[in-house]
């Protein structure tokens, strides 16, 4: 059985294609390395997916993007917005919901420019129906210096 969770993806850009697909450009695996601090990126994009069982309709959702303990952005999804986002699932009968397995809500965020004063971790937290869920974070650090090469 699927348990509610948050999927995060950090990248340089998210492009909307003509056919409805999304292209993620410059995806970061687990770390973003900069030559030195302070640093400024032209843009940092975050794709956030809230995944939950199709039979458990969401009643409340708050998303927070944090840089260490500082909140960069908070999104409180009100009941009407949540209801319209989950209407497709609400209209399904129990048997159809079981076949669907999951429902997903996706949010695409952009921070431009993205200022970095020091090493940090960017992370996403979601408060879903009173339960806090945490997505994978992005560690921001300085590139290791390369060893001196013999002359």
Short mmCIF file of C-alpha atoms in Angstrom, two decimals:
data_model
loop_
_atom_site.label_atom_id
_atom_site.label_comp_id
_atom_site.label_asym_id
_atom_site.label_seq_id
_atom_site.Cartn_x
_atom_site.Cartn_y
_atom_site.Cartn_z
CA UNK A 1 0.00 0.00 0.00
CA UNK A 2 1.19 3.49 -0.83
CA UNK A 3 1.92 5.73 2.14
CA UNK A 4 1.67 9.50 1.74
CA UNK A 5 5.03 11.02 0.83
CA UNK A 6 6.73 13.98 -0.84
CA UNK A 7 8.87 13.68 -3.98
CA UNK A 8 11.23 16.57 -4.69
CA UNK A 9 13.39 17.41 -7.67
CA UNK A 10 15.78 20.37 -7.76
CA UNK A 11 17.02 21.74 -11.09
CA UNK A 12 18.12 24.82 -13.03
CA UNK A 13 14.94 25.11 -15.11
CA UNK A 14 11.57 23.48 -15.74
CA UNK A 15 10.18 23.89 -19.24
CA UNK A 16 6.60 23.25 -20.30
CA UNK A 17 6.54 21.48 -23.65
CA UNK A 18 3.80 21.98 -26.26
CA UNK A 19 2.47 18.44 -25.74
CA UNK A 20 2.00 18.91 -21.99
CA UNK A 21 5.24 17.26 -20.94
CA UNK A 22 7.71 18.86 -18.55
CA UNK A 23 11.44 19.02 -19.25
CA UNK A 24 13.74 19.28 -16.26
CA UNK A 25 17.04 21.00 -17.15
CA UNK A 26 20.18 20.63 -15.03
CA UNK A 27 18.85 18.22 -12.39
CA UNK A 28 20.79 18.08 -9.11
CA UNK A 29 21.26 14.61 -7.63
CA UNK A 30 21.94 15.34 -3.96
CA UNK A 31 24.28 18.34 -3.95
CA UNK A 32 24.69 21.72 -5.59
CA UNK A 33 28.33 22.78 -5.53
CA UNK A 34 29.44 26.39 -6.00
CA UNK A 35 33.01 27.69 -6.47
CA UNK A 36 32.79 30.02 -3.45
CA UNK A 37 30.39 31.76 -1.08
CA UNK A 38 28.58 34.05 -1.34
CA UNK A 39 27.10 32.86 -4.65
CA UNK A 40 24.05 33.74 -6.71
CA UNK A 41 22.35 31.36 -9.11
CA UNK A 42 20.20 32.87 -11.86
CA UNK A 43 17.46 30.44 -10.90
CA UNK A 44 16.68 27.37 -8.80
CA UNK A 45 13.55 25.38 -9.62
CA UNK A 46 11.81 22.86 -7.39
CA UNK A 47 9.26 20.26 -8.46
CA UNK A 48 7.18 19.03 -5.54
CA UNK A 49 4.82 16.07 -5.79
CA UNK A 50 2.52 15.08 -2.96
CA UNK A 51 1.70 11.40 -3.42
CA UNK A 52 -1.03 9.67 -1.44
CA UNK A 53 -3.33 6.67 -1.81
CA UNK A 54 -6.16 7.37 -4.25
CA UNK A 55 -8.77 6.31 -1.69
CA UNK A 56 -7.59 8.88 0.91
CA UNK A 57 -8.71 12.31 -0.30
CA UNK A 58 -6.62 15.16 1.10
CA UNK A 59 -8.34 17.65 3.40
CA UNK A 60 -5.49 20.07 4.19
CA UNK A 61 -2.09 20.87 2.71
CA UNK A 62 0.66 23.36 3.54
CA UNK A 63 3.98 23.33 1.66
CA UNK A 64 7.16 24.96 2.92
CA UNK A 65 10.48 25.33 1.15
CA UNK A 66 13.28 25.90 3.64
CA UNK A 67 16.90 26.99 3.39
CA UNK A 68 18.17 25.44 6.63
CA UNK A 69 15.62 26.79 9.13
CA UNK A 70 14.57 29.87 7.12
CA UNK A 71 11.31 29.65 5.16
CA UNK A 72 11.82 30.65 1.52
CA UNK A 73 8.19 30.09 0.53
CA UNK A 74 5.05 28.78 2.16
CA UNK A 75 1.97 27.71 0.24
CA UNK A 76 -1.24 27.10 2.15
CA UNK A 77 -3.66 25.27 -0.12
CA UNK A 78 -7.17 26.15 0.99
CA UNK A 79 -10.04 23.66 1.03
CA UNK A 80 -11.55 24.92 -2.23
CA UNK A 81 -8.24 24.67 -4.10
CA UNK A 82 -7.62 21.22 -2.67
CA UNK A 83 -11.15 20.09 -3.52
CA UNK A 84 -10.81 21.22 -7.14
CA UNK A 85 -7.41 19.52 -7.41
CA UNK A 86 -8.81 16.24 -6.09
CA UNK A 87 -12.22 16.40 -7.81
CA UNK A 88 -11.16 13.80 -10.36
CA UNK A 89 -10.48 11.35 -7.54
CA UNK A 90 -13.56 12.32 -5.56
CA UNK A 91 -15.79 11.44 -8.53
CA UNK A 92 -14.40 7.90 -8.76
CA UNK A 93 -16.17 5.08 -6.98
CA UNK A 94 -14.21 2.94 -4.50
CA UNK A 95 -13.39 0.28 -7.09
CA UNK A 96 -12.04 2.85 -9.55
CA UNK A 97 -9.97 4.50 -6.81
CA UNK A 98 -8.41 1.14 -5.96
CA UNK A 99 -7.35 0.76 -9.60
CA UNK A 100 -5.86 4.27 -9.60
CA UNK A 101 -3.63 3.39 -6.62
CA UNK A 102 -2.32 6.93 -6.09
CA UNK A 103 -3.26 10.56 -6.43
CA UNK A 104 -0.59 13.17 -7.01
CA UNK A 105 -0.58 16.92 -6.64
CA UNK A 106 2.35 18.70 -8.27
CA UNK A 107 3.70 22.18 -7.58
CA UNK A 108 6.47 23.81 -9.62
CA UNK A 109 8.37 26.61 -7.88
CA UNK A 110 11.06 28.99 -9.10
CA UNK A 111 13.46 31.09 -7.04
CA UNK A 112 15.10 33.73 -9.21
CA UNK A 113 17.73 34.84 -8.43
CA UNK A 114 18.75 32.37 -5.73
CA UNK A 115 21.25 33.87 -3.26
CA UNK A 116 23.57 31.66 -1.22
CA UNK A 117 25.54 33.23 1.61
CA UNK A 118 26.96 30.00 3.02
CA UNK A 119 26.61 26.22 2.83
CA UNK A 120 23.06 25.09 3.55
CA UNK A 121 20.37 22.52 2.83
CA UNK A 122 17.27 23.33 0.81
CA UNK A 123 14.38 21.10 1.77
CA UNK A 124 10.64 20.73 1.32
CA UNK A 125 8.20 19.96 4.09
CA UNK A 126 4.51 19.31 3.61
CA UNK A 127 1.87 19.31 6.30
CA UNK A 128 -0.73 16.89 4.90
CA UNK A 129 -3.87 16.43 6.97
CA UNK A 130 -1.91 17.36 10.10
CA UNK A 131 1.03 15.01 9.40
CA UNK A 132 4.42 16.51 8.45
CA UNK A 133 6.14 14.85 5.50
CA UNK A 134 9.66 15.68 4.35
CA UNK A 135 11.04 15.42 0.84
CA UNK A 136 14.66 14.74 -0.05
CA UNK A 137 16.79 17.83 0.48
CA UNK A 138 19.46 19.47 -1.65
CA UNK A 139 22.81 20.04 0.05
CA UNK A 140 24.52 23.26 -1.07
CA UNK A 141 28.27 23.33 -0.50
CA UNK A 142 31.53 24.71 -1.82
CA UNK A 143 33.41 22.75 -4.46
CA UNK A 144 36.45 21.01 -3.04
CA UNK A 145 39.67 22.72 -4.04
CA UNK A 146 41.69 20.76 -6.54
CA UNK A 147 45.08 19.55 -5.36
CA UNK A 148 48.05 21.45 -6.69
CA UNK A 149 49.54 19.78 -9.71
CA UNK A 150 53.32 19.35 -9.83
CA UNK A 151 55.10 21.69 -12.26
#
